[in-house]
Each structure stands twice: as structure tokens, then as C-alpha cells.
Coordinates of C-alpha atoms and ligand atoms in Angstrom, one line a residue:
M1 CA -34.1 -49.0 21.8
S2 CA -35.6 -50.2 18.6
T3 CA -32.7 -52.4 17.5
S4 CA -33.0 -56.1 16.7
K5 CA -29.4 -57.0 17.7
P6 CA -28.8 -56.9 21.5
G7 CA -27.5 -53.4 22.4
L8 CA -24.3 -52.8 24.1
T9 CA -25.8 -52.4 27.6
E10 CA -27.7 -55.7 27.2
K11 CA -24.5 -57.7 26.7
P12 CA -23.6 -60.0 29.6
E13 CA -20.1 -58.6 29.5
W14 CA -21.5 -55.1 30.1
K15 CA -23.6 -56.3 33.0
A16 CA -20.7 -58.1 34.5
L17 CA -18.8 -54.8 34.5
I18 CA -21.7 -53.1 36.4
D19 CA -21.5 -55.8 39.1
H20 CA -17.7 -55.6 39.2
Q21 CA -17.8 -51.9 39.6
A22 CA -20.2 -52.2 42.5
S23 CA -17.8 -54.6 44.2
L24 CA -15.1 -52.0 44.0
K25 CA -17.0 -49.0 45.3
N26 CA -15.4 -49.2 48.8
T27 CA -11.9 -50.1 47.6
H28 CA -9.2 -47.5 47.9
M29 CA -6.2 -47.6 45.6
R30 CA -3.8 -47.0 48.3
D31 CA -4.9 -50.3 49.8
L32 CA -4.4 -52.0 46.5
F33 CA -0.8 -50.7 46.4
D34 CA -0.2 -51.8 50.0
Q35 CA -1.5 -55.3 49.3
D36 CA 0.5 -55.8 46.1
P37 CA 4.2 -54.7 46.0
E38 CA 4.3 -55.9 42.4
R39 CA 1.5 -53.6 41.3
F40 CA 3.7 -51.3 39.3
R41 CA 5.3 -54.3 37.4
N42 CA 1.9 -55.9 36.8
Y43 CA 0.5 -52.8 35.1
F44 CA 3.5 -51.5 33.2
T45 CA 3.9 -52.1 29.5
T46 CA 5.9 -50.7 26.6
A47 CA 5.4 -50.6 22.8
A48 CA 6.9 -48.5 20.0
G49 CA 9.0 -46.6 22.4
I50 CA 6.0 -45.5 24.6
S51 CA 5.6 -46.9 28.1
L52 CA 2.4 -47.0 30.1
D53 CA 2.1 -47.3 33.8
Y54 CA -1.6 -47.9 34.5
S55 CA -1.2 -49.2 38.0
K56 CA -2.8 -46.0 39.4
N57 CA -6.3 -47.1 38.2
L58 CA -9.3 -48.4 40.0
I59 CA -8.6 -51.9 38.9
T60 CA -8.0 -55.2 40.5
R61 CA -6.8 -58.4 38.8
D62 CA -10.3 -59.1 37.6
T63 CA -11.0 -55.7 36.0
M64 CA -8.9 -55.9 32.8
P65 CA -10.2 -59.5 31.9
H66 CA -13.8 -58.1 32.3
L67 CA -12.9 -55.2 30.0
M68 CA -11.1 -57.4 27.5
A69 CA -14.2 -59.7 27.4
L70 CA -16.3 -56.6 26.5
A71 CA -13.9 -55.7 23.8
R72 CA -14.1 -59.2 22.3
A73 CA -17.9 -59.2 22.6
C74 CA -17.9 -55.9 20.7
K75 CA -15.6 -57.5 18.0
V76 CA -12.8 -55.1 18.5
P77 CA -10.2 -57.4 16.9
E78 CA -12.4 -57.8 13.9
Q79 CA -12.9 -54.1 13.7
I80 CA -9.2 -53.4 13.9
E81 CA -8.7 -55.9 11.0
A82 CA -11.5 -54.1 9.0
M83 CA -9.8 -50.7 9.4
F84 CA -6.4 -52.0 8.2
R85 CA -8.1 -53.9 5.4
G86 CA -9.7 -50.7 4.1
D87 CA -13.3 -51.6 4.7
N88 CA -15.8 -48.7 4.6
I89 CA -15.8 -48.2 8.4
N90 CA -16.9 -44.6 8.0
T91 CA -20.4 -45.9 7.3
S92 CA -22.3 -42.6 7.1
E93 CA -20.0 -41.4 4.4
N94 CA -19.4 -44.9 3.0
R95 CA -15.6 -44.7 3.0
P96 CA -12.6 -46.3 4.6
A97 CA -10.4 -44.5 7.2
L98 CA -6.9 -45.2 6.1
H99 CA -4.5 -42.8 7.9
I100 CA -2.4 -45.9 8.5
A101 CA -1.6 -45.9 4.8
L102 CA 0.1 -42.5 5.1
R103 CA 2.7 -44.0 7.4
N104 CA 2.9 -47.4 6.0
L105 CA 6.6 -47.7 5.5
S106 CA 6.4 -51.4 4.7
D107 CA 6.1 -52.8 1.2
D108 CA 2.6 -54.1 1.9
P109 CA -0.2 -52.7 -0.3
V110 CA -3.2 -51.0 1.2
H111 CA -6.4 -51.3 -0.8
V112 CA -9.4 -49.0 -1.4
G113 CA -11.7 -51.2 -3.3
N114 CA -9.5 -53.0 -5.8
D115 CA -6.9 -50.2 -6.0
D116 CA -3.6 -50.2 -4.1
I117 CA -3.3 -46.7 -2.8
M118 CA 0.3 -47.0 -1.7
P119 CA 1.9 -45.9 -5.1
E120 CA 0.0 -42.6 -4.8
V121 CA 1.0 -42.2 -1.1
R122 CA 4.6 -42.8 -2.0
S123 CA 4.7 -40.5 -5.0
T124 CA 3.1 -37.7 -2.8
L125 CA 5.8 -38.3 -0.2
A126 CA 8.4 -38.0 -3.0
R127 CA 6.8 -34.8 -4.2
M128 CA 6.9 -33.4 -0.7
E129 CA 10.5 -34.4 -0.4
E130 CA 11.4 -32.5 -3.6
F131 CA 9.4 -29.5 -2.6
V132 CA 10.9 -29.4 0.9
W133 CA 14.4 -29.7 -0.6
R134 CA 13.7 -26.9 -3.1
I135 CA 12.5 -24.5 -0.4
R136 CA 15.1 -25.4 2.2
S137 CA 18.0 -25.4 -0.2
T138 CA 16.7 -22.0 -1.5
Q139 CA 16.4 -23.3 -5.1
W140 CA 12.8 -22.1 -4.9
R141 CA 12.9 -18.4 -3.9
G142 CA 10.5 -15.5 -3.5
F143 CA 9.7 -13.0 -6.3
T144 CA 12.7 -10.8 -5.6
N145 CA 14.9 -13.8 -5.6
K146 CA 15.4 -13.8 -1.8
P147 CA 15.2 -17.2 0.0
F148 CA 12.0 -17.8 2.0
T149 CA 12.2 -17.0 5.7
D150 CA 8.6 -17.6 6.7
V151 CA 5.9 -20.1 6.0
V152 CA 2.3 -19.2 6.8
S153 CA 0.0 -22.2 7.0
I154 CA -3.7 -21.2 6.5
G155 CA -6.1 -23.9 7.6
I156 CA -8.4 -24.8 10.5
G157 CA -9.5 -27.9 12.5
G158 CA -7.7 -31.0 11.3
S159 CA -5.8 -28.9 8.7
F160 CA -4.3 -26.9 11.6
L161 CA -4.2 -28.6 15.0
G162 CA -2.2 -31.7 14.0
P163 CA 0.6 -29.9 12.1
K164 CA 0.7 -27.2 14.7
L165 CA 1.1 -29.8 17.5
V166 CA 3.8 -31.7 15.7
S167 CA 5.7 -28.6 14.6
A168 CA 5.8 -27.3 18.2
A169 CA 6.5 -30.8 19.6
L170 CA 9.6 -31.0 17.3
K171 CA 10.9 -27.5 17.7
P172 CA 14.4 -28.9 18.7
Y173 CA 14.5 -30.4 15.2
W174 CA 13.8 -27.1 13.4
H175 CA 16.8 -26.2 11.4
G176 CA 17.3 -23.9 8.5
R177 CA 16.1 -20.4 8.2
L178 CA 12.3 -21.0 8.1
N179 CA 9.9 -19.7 10.6
C180 CA 6.4 -21.3 10.6
H181 CA 3.2 -19.4 11.5
Y182 CA -0.4 -20.7 11.6
V183 CA -3.5 -18.8 10.7
A184 CA -6.8 -20.5 11.5
N185 CA -9.4 -18.3 13.0
I186 CA -11.8 -16.1 11.0
D187 CA -11.1 -13.4 13.7
G188 CA -9.3 -10.8 11.6
S189 CA -6.8 -10.3 14.5
H190 CA -5.3 -13.6 13.8
I191 CA -4.1 -13.0 10.3
T192 CA -3.4 -9.3 11.0
E193 CA -1.0 -10.2 13.7
V194 CA 0.8 -12.7 11.5
L195 CA 1.0 -10.5 8.5
R196 CA 2.4 -7.6 10.6
H197 CA 5.7 -9.5 11.2
I198 CA 6.4 -11.0 7.8
N199 CA 7.8 -9.8 4.5
P200 CA 5.9 -10.7 1.3
E201 CA 9.1 -11.2 -0.6
T202 CA 10.2 -14.0 1.7
T203 CA 6.9 -15.6 2.7
L204 CA 5.4 -18.8 1.4
F205 CA 1.7 -19.4 2.0
L206 CA 0.4 -23.0 2.4
I207 CA -3.3 -23.2 2.0
Q208 CA -4.4 -26.3 3.8
S209 CA -8.0 -27.5 3.3
K210 CA -9.2 -31.0 2.5
S211 CA -12.5 -29.7 1.1
F212 CA -11.3 -26.3 -0.1
R213 CA -14.7 -25.0 1.0
T214 CA -14.0 -24.0 4.6
Q215 CA -15.1 -20.4 5.1
E216 CA -12.3 -19.5 7.6
T217 CA -9.6 -20.8 5.3
L218 CA -10.9 -19.3 2.1
E219 CA -11.5 -15.9 3.6
N220 CA -8.1 -15.8 5.2
T221 CA -6.5 -16.9 2.0
K222 CA -8.2 -14.0 0.2
V223 CA -6.8 -11.6 2.7
A224 CA -3.3 -13.1 2.3
R225 CA -3.6 -12.9 -1.4
E226 CA -4.7 -9.2 -1.3
W227 CA -1.9 -8.4 1.1
F228 CA 0.6 -10.1 -1.3
L229 CA -0.7 -8.2 -4.3
H230 CA -0.6 -4.9 -2.5
N231 CA 2.9 -5.3 -1.2
G232 CA 4.9 -5.9 -4.3
G233 CA 3.4 -9.1 -5.7
D234 CA 1.3 -9.5 -8.8
E235 CA -1.0 -12.1 -10.3
A236 CA 1.9 -13.7 -12.2
L237 CA 3.9 -14.1 -9.0
I238 CA 1.1 -15.9 -7.0
S239 CA 2.4 -19.3 -8.1
K240 CA 5.8 -18.5 -6.5
H241 CA 4.2 -17.9 -3.1
F242 CA 1.0 -19.9 -2.8
V243 CA 0.8 -23.7 -2.5
A244 CA -2.2 -25.7 -1.5
V245 CA -3.0 -29.1 0.0
T246 CA -6.4 -30.4 -0.8
A247 CA -8.6 -33.2 -2.0
N248 CA -10.6 -30.7 -4.1
E249 CA -8.1 -29.8 -6.8
K250 CA -10.7 -28.1 -9.0
E251 CA -11.8 -25.5 -6.5
A252 CA -8.2 -24.8 -5.6
I253 CA -7.4 -24.1 -9.3
D254 CA -10.6 -22.0 -9.6
F255 CA -9.4 -20.1 -6.6
G256 CA -6.2 -19.2 -8.4
I257 CA -3.7 -21.8 -7.1
A258 CA -1.4 -23.1 -9.8
E259 CA -2.1 -26.7 -10.7
E260 CA 1.5 -27.8 -10.2
N261 CA 1.4 -26.2 -6.7
I262 CA -1.4 -28.5 -5.4
F263 CA -0.6 -31.5 -3.2
P264 CA -3.3 -34.2 -3.0
M265 CA -5.4 -35.3 -0.1
W266 CA -7.9 -38.2 -0.3
D267 CA -11.4 -39.0 0.8
W268 CA -10.1 -41.9 2.9
V269 CA -8.2 -39.6 5.3
G270 CA -10.2 -37.7 7.9
G271 CA -9.1 -34.1 8.6
R272 CA -8.2 -34.9 12.2
Y273 CA -6.1 -37.8 11.0
S274 CA -4.3 -36.0 8.3
L275 CA -1.1 -34.6 9.8
W276 CA 0.8 -37.5 8.2
S277 CA -0.2 -36.5 4.7
A278 CA 0.9 -33.4 2.8
I279 CA -1.1 -31.5 5.4
G280 CA 2.1 -32.1 7.4
L281 CA 4.1 -29.9 5.0
P282 CA 4.5 -27.0 7.5
T283 CA 6.1 -29.6 9.8
A284 CA 8.2 -31.1 7.0
L285 CA 9.5 -27.7 5.9
T286 CA 10.7 -26.8 9.4
I287 CA 12.1 -30.2 10.6
G288 CA 13.2 -31.5 7.2
M289 CA 11.9 -34.5 5.3
E290 CA 14.2 -37.0 7.1
N291 CA 12.7 -36.1 10.4
F292 CA 9.2 -36.1 8.9
R293 CA 9.8 -39.7 7.8
S294 CA 10.9 -40.6 11.3
L295 CA 7.6 -39.1 12.6
L296 CA 5.8 -41.5 10.2
S297 CA 8.0 -44.4 11.2
G298 CA 7.0 -43.9 14.9
A299 CA 3.3 -43.9 14.0
H300 CA 3.9 -47.0 11.8
A301 CA 5.5 -48.8 14.7
M302 CA 2.5 -48.0 16.8
D303 CA 0.2 -49.2 14.0
Q304 CA 2.1 -52.5 13.8
H305 CA 1.8 -52.9 17.5
F306 CA -1.9 -52.1 17.5
K307 CA -2.6 -54.5 14.6
N308 CA -0.6 -57.4 15.9
A309 CA -0.3 -57.3 19.7
P310 CA -2.8 -59.4 21.7
L311 CA -5.5 -57.2 23.3
E312 CA -4.1 -57.7 26.8
D313 CA -0.7 -56.1 25.8
N314 CA -2.1 -53.6 23.4
L315 CA -1.5 -50.0 24.5
P316 CA -4.3 -48.3 22.6
V317 CA -6.7 -51.0 23.6
I318 CA -5.7 -50.8 27.3
L319 CA -6.1 -47.0 27.3
A320 CA -9.4 -47.2 25.5
L321 CA -10.8 -49.8 27.9
L322 CA -9.8 -47.8 30.9
G323 CA -11.6 -44.8 29.4
I324 CA -14.7 -46.9 28.9
W325 CA -14.4 -48.2 32.5
Y326 CA -14.6 -44.7 33.9
G327 CA -17.0 -43.1 31.4
N328 CA -19.5 -45.9 31.4
F329 CA -19.2 -47.5 34.8
W330 CA -17.9 -44.8 37.2
G331 CA -19.8 -41.8 35.8
A332 CA -16.7 -39.8 34.6
D333 CA -17.6 -37.1 32.1
A334 CA -14.1 -35.8 31.4
H335 CA -10.6 -36.9 30.7
A336 CA -7.5 -34.8 31.3
I337 CA -4.4 -34.7 29.1
L338 CA -1.5 -33.4 31.1
P339 CA 1.8 -33.2 29.1
Y340 CA 4.7 -32.5 31.3
D341 CA 6.7 -31.3 28.3
H342 CA 6.7 -27.7 27.1
Y343 CA 7.0 -29.0 23.5
L344 CA 3.9 -31.1 23.8
R345 CA 1.7 -28.3 25.2
G346 CA -0.5 -28.4 22.0
L347 CA -1.4 -32.0 22.7
P348 CA -4.6 -31.3 24.6
A349 CA -6.0 -29.1 21.8
H350 CA -5.2 -31.7 19.2
L351 CA -6.7 -34.6 21.2
Q352 CA -9.7 -32.5 21.9
Q353 CA -10.5 -32.5 18.2
L354 CA -9.3 -36.0 17.6
D355 CA -11.4 -37.5 20.3
M356 CA -14.4 -35.2 20.7
E357 CA -15.0 -34.9 16.9
S358 CA -14.6 -38.6 16.5
N359 CA -16.6 -39.9 19.4
G360 CA -18.9 -37.1 20.3
K361 CA -21.8 -39.1 18.7
C362 CA -25.3 -40.1 19.9
V363 CA -26.3 -42.8 17.4
T364 CA -24.8 -46.1 16.5
H365 CA -23.8 -47.0 12.9
D366 CA -27.3 -48.1 12.1
G367 CA -28.8 -44.8 13.4
T368 CA -30.1 -46.2 16.8
S369 CA -29.9 -43.7 19.7
V370 CA -27.3 -44.9 22.2
D371 CA -28.4 -45.4 25.8
Y372 CA -24.9 -45.0 27.3
Q373 CA -22.3 -42.3 27.4
T374 CA -19.9 -41.9 24.5
G375 CA -16.8 -39.7 24.1
P376 CA -15.7 -37.7 27.2
I377 CA -14.9 -34.1 27.4
I378 CA -11.1 -33.9 26.7
W379 CA -9.3 -31.1 28.4
G380 CA -6.0 -30.3 29.9
G381 CA -2.8 -28.3 29.6
A382 CA 0.9 -28.3 30.3
G383 CA 2.2 -29.4 33.6
A384 CA 3.4 -28.1 36.0
N385 CA 1.5 -24.9 35.1
G386 CA -1.9 -26.7 35.7
Q387 CA -0.9 -27.6 39.2
H388 CA -1.2 -23.9 40.1
A389 CA -4.6 -23.6 38.5
Y390 CA -7.1 -26.4 37.8
H391 CA -5.4 -29.4 39.6
Q392 CA -7.3 -28.2 42.7
L393 CA -10.5 -29.6 41.2
L394 CA -8.7 -32.8 40.4
H395 CA -7.7 -33.2 44.0
Q396 CA -10.7 -32.1 45.9
G397 CA -13.5 -31.4 43.4
T398 CA -16.6 -33.5 43.3
R399 CA -16.3 -34.5 39.6
M400 CA -14.2 -37.4 38.3
S401 CA -11.8 -36.7 35.5
P402 CA -9.2 -39.4 35.0
A403 CA -5.9 -38.0 33.8
D404 CA -3.0 -39.0 31.5
F405 CA 0.3 -37.7 32.8
I406 CA 2.7 -37.6 29.8
I407 CA 6.4 -37.0 30.3
P408 CA 9.7 -37.7 28.6
L409 CA 12.5 -39.3 30.7
R410 CA 15.0 -37.0 29.2
T411 CA 14.8 -33.4 28.1
H412 CA 16.2 -31.6 25.1
N413 CA 17.2 -28.7 27.5
P414 CA 19.0 -29.9 30.6
V415 CA 18.8 -26.6 32.5
A416 CA 20.0 -26.9 36.1
T417 CA 17.9 -29.6 37.8
H418 CA 14.7 -28.5 36.0
H419 CA 13.9 -31.8 34.5
A420 CA 14.2 -33.6 37.8
I421 CA 11.9 -31.0 39.4
L422 CA 9.4 -31.3 36.5
F423 CA 9.5 -35.1 36.8
A424 CA 9.0 -34.9 40.6
N425 CA 6.0 -32.7 40.1
C426 CA 4.5 -35.1 37.6
L427 CA 5.0 -38.1 39.8
S428 CA 3.8 -36.3 43.0
Q429 CA 0.6 -35.2 41.3
A430 CA -0.2 -38.7 40.2
Q431 CA 0.7 -40.0 43.6
A432 CA -1.4 -37.4 45.4
L433 CA -4.4 -38.2 43.2
M434 CA -4.0 -41.9 44.0
R435 CA -3.2 -41.7 47.8
G436 CA -4.9 -38.6 48.9
K437 CA -4.8 -37.6 52.6
N438 CA -7.3 -38.9 55.1
L439 CA -8.7 -37.1 58.1
D440 CA -6.3 -38.7 60.6
E441 CA -3.3 -37.7 58.4
A442 CA -4.7 -34.2 58.1
R443 CA -5.1 -34.0 61.9
A444 CA -1.7 -35.4 62.6
E445 CA -0.1 -32.9 60.2
L446 CA -1.8 -30.0 62.0
R447 CA -0.9 -31.3 65.4
E448 CA 2.8 -31.4 64.3
Q449 CA 2.4 -27.7 63.3
G450 CA 1.4 -27.0 66.9
L451 CA -2.3 -26.1 66.3
D452 CA -4.7 -26.5 69.3
E453 CA -7.4 -29.2 69.1
A454 CA -10.2 -26.7 68.3
A455 CA -8.2 -25.3 65.4
I456 CA -7.3 -28.7 64.2
E457 CA -11.0 -29.9 64.1
K458 CA -11.9 -26.7 62.2
L459 CA -9.2 -26.9 59.6
A460 CA -8.7 -30.7 59.1
P461 CA -11.7 -31.4 56.9
H462 CA -10.5 -28.8 54.4
K463 CA -7.1 -30.5 54.2
V464 CA -8.6 -33.9 53.5
I465 CA -7.9 -35.1 50.0
P466 CA -10.0 -38.1 49.1
G467 CA -7.5 -39.7 46.7
N468 CA -8.5 -42.8 44.8
K469 CA -8.4 -40.7 41.6
P470 CA -7.2 -42.6 38.6
S471 CA -4.4 -41.7 36.2
N472 CA -2.1 -43.1 33.7
T473 CA 1.6 -42.2 33.3
I474 CA 2.8 -42.3 29.8
L475 CA 6.6 -42.1 29.3
F476 CA 9.1 -42.1 26.5
E477 CA 12.8 -41.4 26.2
R478 CA 12.6 -37.9 24.7
S479 CA 10.2 -36.0 22.4
T480 CA 11.8 -37.1 19.1
P481 CA 10.0 -37.4 15.7
R482 CA 9.6 -41.1 16.3
T483 CA 8.2 -40.9 19.8
V484 CA 5.9 -38.1 18.9
G485 CA 4.6 -40.1 15.9
A486 CA 4.0 -43.1 18.1
L487 CA 2.3 -41.0 20.8
V488 CA -0.2 -39.4 18.5
A489 CA -0.9 -42.7 16.7
L490 CA -1.5 -44.2 20.2
Y491 CA -4.3 -41.8 20.8
E492 CA -5.7 -42.2 17.3
H493 CA -6.1 -45.9 17.9
K494 CA -7.4 -45.4 21.5
T495 CA -10.2 -43.2 20.0
F496 CA -10.9 -45.9 17.3
V497 CA -11.3 -48.7 19.9
Q498 CA -13.7 -46.6 22.0
G499 CA -15.7 -45.8 18.9
A500 CA -15.7 -49.5 18.0
I501 CA -17.1 -50.5 21.4
W502 CA -19.7 -47.7 21.4
D503 CA -20.6 -48.7 17.8
V504 CA -20.4 -45.1 16.6
D505 CA -18.9 -43.7 13.4
S506 CA -15.7 -42.2 14.6
F507 CA -14.8 -40.8 11.2
D508 CA -17.7 -38.5 10.4
Q509 CA -18.6 -35.1 11.9
W510 CA -22.2 -34.2 10.9
G511 CA -22.6 -32.3 14.2
V512 CA -20.5 -29.4 13.0
E513 CA -22.6 -28.7 9.9
L514 CA -25.8 -27.2 11.4
G515 CA -23.8 -24.2 12.9
K516 CA -22.2 -23.6 9.5
Q517 CA -25.7 -23.6 7.7
L518 CA -27.2 -21.2 10.3
G519 CA -24.0 -19.1 10.2
Q520 CA -24.5 -18.3 6.5
D521 CA -28.0 -17.2 7.1
I522 CA -27.0 -15.0 10.0
L523 CA -24.1 -13.5 8.1
D524 CA -26.5 -12.5 5.3
R525 CA -28.7 -10.8 7.8
L526 CA -25.8 -9.0 9.4
L527 CA -24.6 -7.6 6.1
A528 CA -27.9 -6.9 4.4
S529 CA -29.1 -3.3 4.0
S530 CA -32.3 -4.1 6.0
D531 CA -33.3 -7.1 8.0
D532 CA -36.9 -8.0 8.8
K533 CA -36.4 -11.8 9.1
R534 CA -37.3 -13.3 12.5
T535 CA -36.2 -16.6 13.9
D536 CA -35.9 -16.7 17.6
S537 CA -35.9 -13.7 19.9
S538 CA -32.4 -14.2 21.2
T539 CA -30.7 -14.6 17.8
D540 CA -32.9 -11.7 16.4
G541 CA -32.1 -9.5 19.3
L542 CA -28.3 -10.1 19.0
I543 CA -28.4 -9.5 15.3
D544 CA -30.2 -6.2 15.9
L545 CA -27.5 -5.2 18.4
F546 CA -24.7 -5.9 15.9
R547 CA -26.6 -4.1 13.1
R548 CA -27.3 -1.0 15.2
K549 CA -23.7 -0.8 16.4
H550 CA -22.3 -1.0 12.9
K551 CA -24.9 1.6 11.6
D552 CA -23.7 3.9 14.5
D553 CA -20.1 3.3 13.4
A554 CA -20.9 4.2 9.8
Ligands
LIG1 O1 -9.6 -29.2 5.8 P1 -11.0 -28.6 5.6 O2 -11.8 -29.2 4.6 O3 -10.8 -27.1 5.4 O4 -11.7 -28.8 7.0 C1 -11.3 -28.2 8.2 C2 -12.1 -28.7 9.4 O5 -13.4 -28.2 9.3 C3 -14.5 -29.0 9.5 O6 -15.6 -28.1 9.9 C4 -14.4 -30.1 10.4 O7 -15.1 -30.0 11.6 C5 -13.0 -30.6 10.6 O8 -13.0 -32.0 10.8 C6 -12.1 -30.2 9.5 O9 -10.8 -30.7 9.7

């Protein structure tokens, strides 16, 4: 590494963690639980309505102090301050990352340069409020004067996953007549399937794109517009049915969106952090503005906790450090997000973008190549479904993937004893991962079933479950706007802390650009009347296949 400052792996705190990990290699978590009856209490903490049990981790009383020392050596507290202060922490794009301003419900200013951005944030919220009221109260109607029944949000990436997650998470709070649909993919089947079921007279389109340059979003918007014009609408009626959220007002206007129908976005909000802005309009339209403000208040409560709590009690910091512990010192490549809540089933997809786009980086702020692992592969899905599918790998596979079990204490839908069963499933999975089953236990179990000794010896190794697999359990009262807001903000800040330790820019995403550039060139070749350009034999061969097939079709 050609850096003048000592790199992360040269820090004494890093080296101390390597030694500490070596000292724990032969420790089993079940012994740690047996030795300390207070273990649950010692590793349980609550903030902003979210509780975290992190007792089922490969940690002793020395581990967290070591990790906290690393966080301090990496100036995590200073970096938290810098984020809240509005410093240009997105160094490659020379901008701040101020999603915290979008849910700043205090009277405190938030500055970008010398300007307080809060008046603009508040006035946008007020505009959203008025818009939501006009649609929901049916003051604003479709071109045949019928109230809207459907909202179609067209957007992708950060302009899709966040609002989709939150809208689904808060389904119990949907009230009124509005259905909400999302169109993201450039696969024509996506928009076709949505348009098939809606009526142009009663459909409102929300075009969601920070840049207003994203191919998928613009192409899908063109299709929606054509569909509208061919099904009773005309140019003069577009402004009744098309609304945009963007930081690029000019291109939205050029595209044909009426100026008064454009809600602002700002450079200082990353797409994957934007569900709190007007990008959240699909959510606000379905749950109402009061609930949307509660969502913001939950996130704000987590922001306050993150900003003010000591590192030792700081939920995002604890989660981040545990992730560092496994990714950098135990060789884990992945991290599982396992929501035991039907409404939160979109959380793994949202966190995939949040975490992998933020911390999937290989150079530090100053452009030096890292010599350590950065962001993990985020994966997961709803429990208990996953137990009947991929949990097998968690229990007996050779790879390490720490997991977050996420579950509300109470359900919106108390059906029979379902919630107790769901809760039992969640706890038993975490317990099984922690305890496992050793060879003696496997043998004893088979003996009880009456197997002979030869059969026992044959089968027992297959029934051994190593255990010692780490997990967190994240709990809250119920999936409400406030708790969902706090939960999503918790993961945003966790991601930030990890990026701060790895010294990467968590707010850019240059890696996604190359595919876009090459995609345009390939598209030109697919559609051209002839193609004699050559790049590499695989891409050329596949282009030829497509071209031949479409020539055959024609
Ligand atoms: O909101 P837009 O400008 O349309 O961007 C949509 C998405 O596309 C990009 O390619 C980025 O990878 C995402 O971070 C972004 O959220």
C-alpha cells in the first residue's frame, strides 16, 4: 500500500483484534452461555423502540472493548459529527450526505455550506402534505372526474426499493381507496402486467428519478405515457396524471412533466437514502401524511440516538462492529437479513442496495487500494419460509454468514396462535445456530429412537450441527410507522459506521456506471441494420445470436 498514513490493518487496535480472535478459536458459544447466566442481560440494549439481543455472538467481555477501540482509532465519533454537520463526506462527488435532514423534526438547522436546508425540506413536506390531501380527499381527480384508485410509481434502485419496502411494511396503515403499484424493470413484462389491471381514468403516475436520466425509468415512463394517450388521455391531460420527483427539474420539464407537478430532490441525498424525501410519496399516498411523519419521527429518534449515545450503547455502532468482527477477523463473506414479519419481507432487498452499493468498494477515500475485506454480501428473506430452504446451509454449511433475526413482539394479525409459533421458530433458529448438536447428542438421540449401534455410527455424523454460528435478534413492539422508520435508519447508520472504519466513500456508486456505458454500445449493435463491430468473442457471439433470432422473427 502506497499510503503515508498508517493503513487500517497496521493499526495496533486491528492487530489486537487478530490476536483476540485467535484466542477465541476454540471457544464455543454454548459454553459462554453456560458460564454466564447474565449473558442475555449483558448484551441486550434498546434505543428508539428497537431492542437488540447480541448475546449470541462470538464475543467475550474483552471483544466489544477491542472493537470500540478500533472504532475510536478510526475516528468514528468524529465521522458521525462530520455527517451531521454537513461536511462533504461523499468525497468522490464532493457533497454531504444529509438524509438525516429529511427527518429532522427538531428546530435545529442543517447546513450545506452556509445555507440552512431545513426551510426547503419543510416546505417540500408541506407540499407533499397538500398533494397527498388533494389526492386522498378526491379534490384532485382523473380526466373523467373520477377519483384516483391506483398509483403507479415508476423508478428503480433507490427510487424504488425504499418506498416499496416501507409501503409493504406499513400495509396495515393503508387506508382510503388507493392501490399502489411499482414498475422498475426494463423487462417489458413488468409494466405490461401493471397496466393490464388499471384504468387510465383513475391512475396517477409518479415518475421517481433523482437524475431523470435512468434508462429503465425513462423508457417505462414513455410506455406509460403512450398507454395513457391511447386510452382516452391527451397531451393536455398529462398534467392531471403525471407527477415527478427529481433533482433534475429541467429534464423532467423537457420530458413533458408540468413544472408545478415536480417535487424536488437534492444532491445531498443519495438515492438509496431517499425514501424519506418526496421519493416516499407512494408511501405517503397510501398511509397518509400523518403516518408518513411518524415514519420520519422513528428515523429521527434513531438519528438522535446515533448522534448522542456513547459508542458502547450505540445500536448502529454495535451492529457495525459485529459485522466488522466477522467480515475482517473471522472470514465471513455474507450477512443474512431474516425478517420474521410478512410485512417486512422487502427488507433484505432494500438492505442489499443500501449496504452493497454503499460499501461494495475497493479503494479508500484517497484512492488507495484496500488490503482488507469491505462490505459483505447481503442476502436473506422472510422467516419462517427460509427455514425450509436455505437455513440448511446456515446450520451445516461450511460458509459463515452471521444473521439478523428481526421480529415484532406483537402482530397486526393475531390469527390463532400463529404469532407464538412464528416467534418460537425465530428463537429456535437462533438457538440452534448458537448451540448446535454435538456427536454425543446426535448418538444419544438415535439411541433413543432404537437404532442399533452400526446404524447410529453411520447416521450420527450427518446429524451433527456444529453451532457456534453468530446471530443478532432485533425486536420491536410492532411494525408501526415509527418502528419501521427507526429500523431502516438503524441499518443506514450501521452501514455508515462500517464505511467509516473501512475508510471508503459509502455515498458514491461508480461501479454501476461501466455496465451502463457498455449497455448503450451493445444496444446500438442489437438494433443496427448491420453489425460488424467486434469486442470480445463472448459478447460478439451473444449479440449475433440475438440479431439472428430477431431477423428470423421478422
Ligand atoms: O433515481 P435515479 O437517478 O433514477 O437512479 C436510480 C438508481 O440508479 C443508479 O444506477 C444507482 O445505482 C442507484 O443508486 C440509483 O438509485
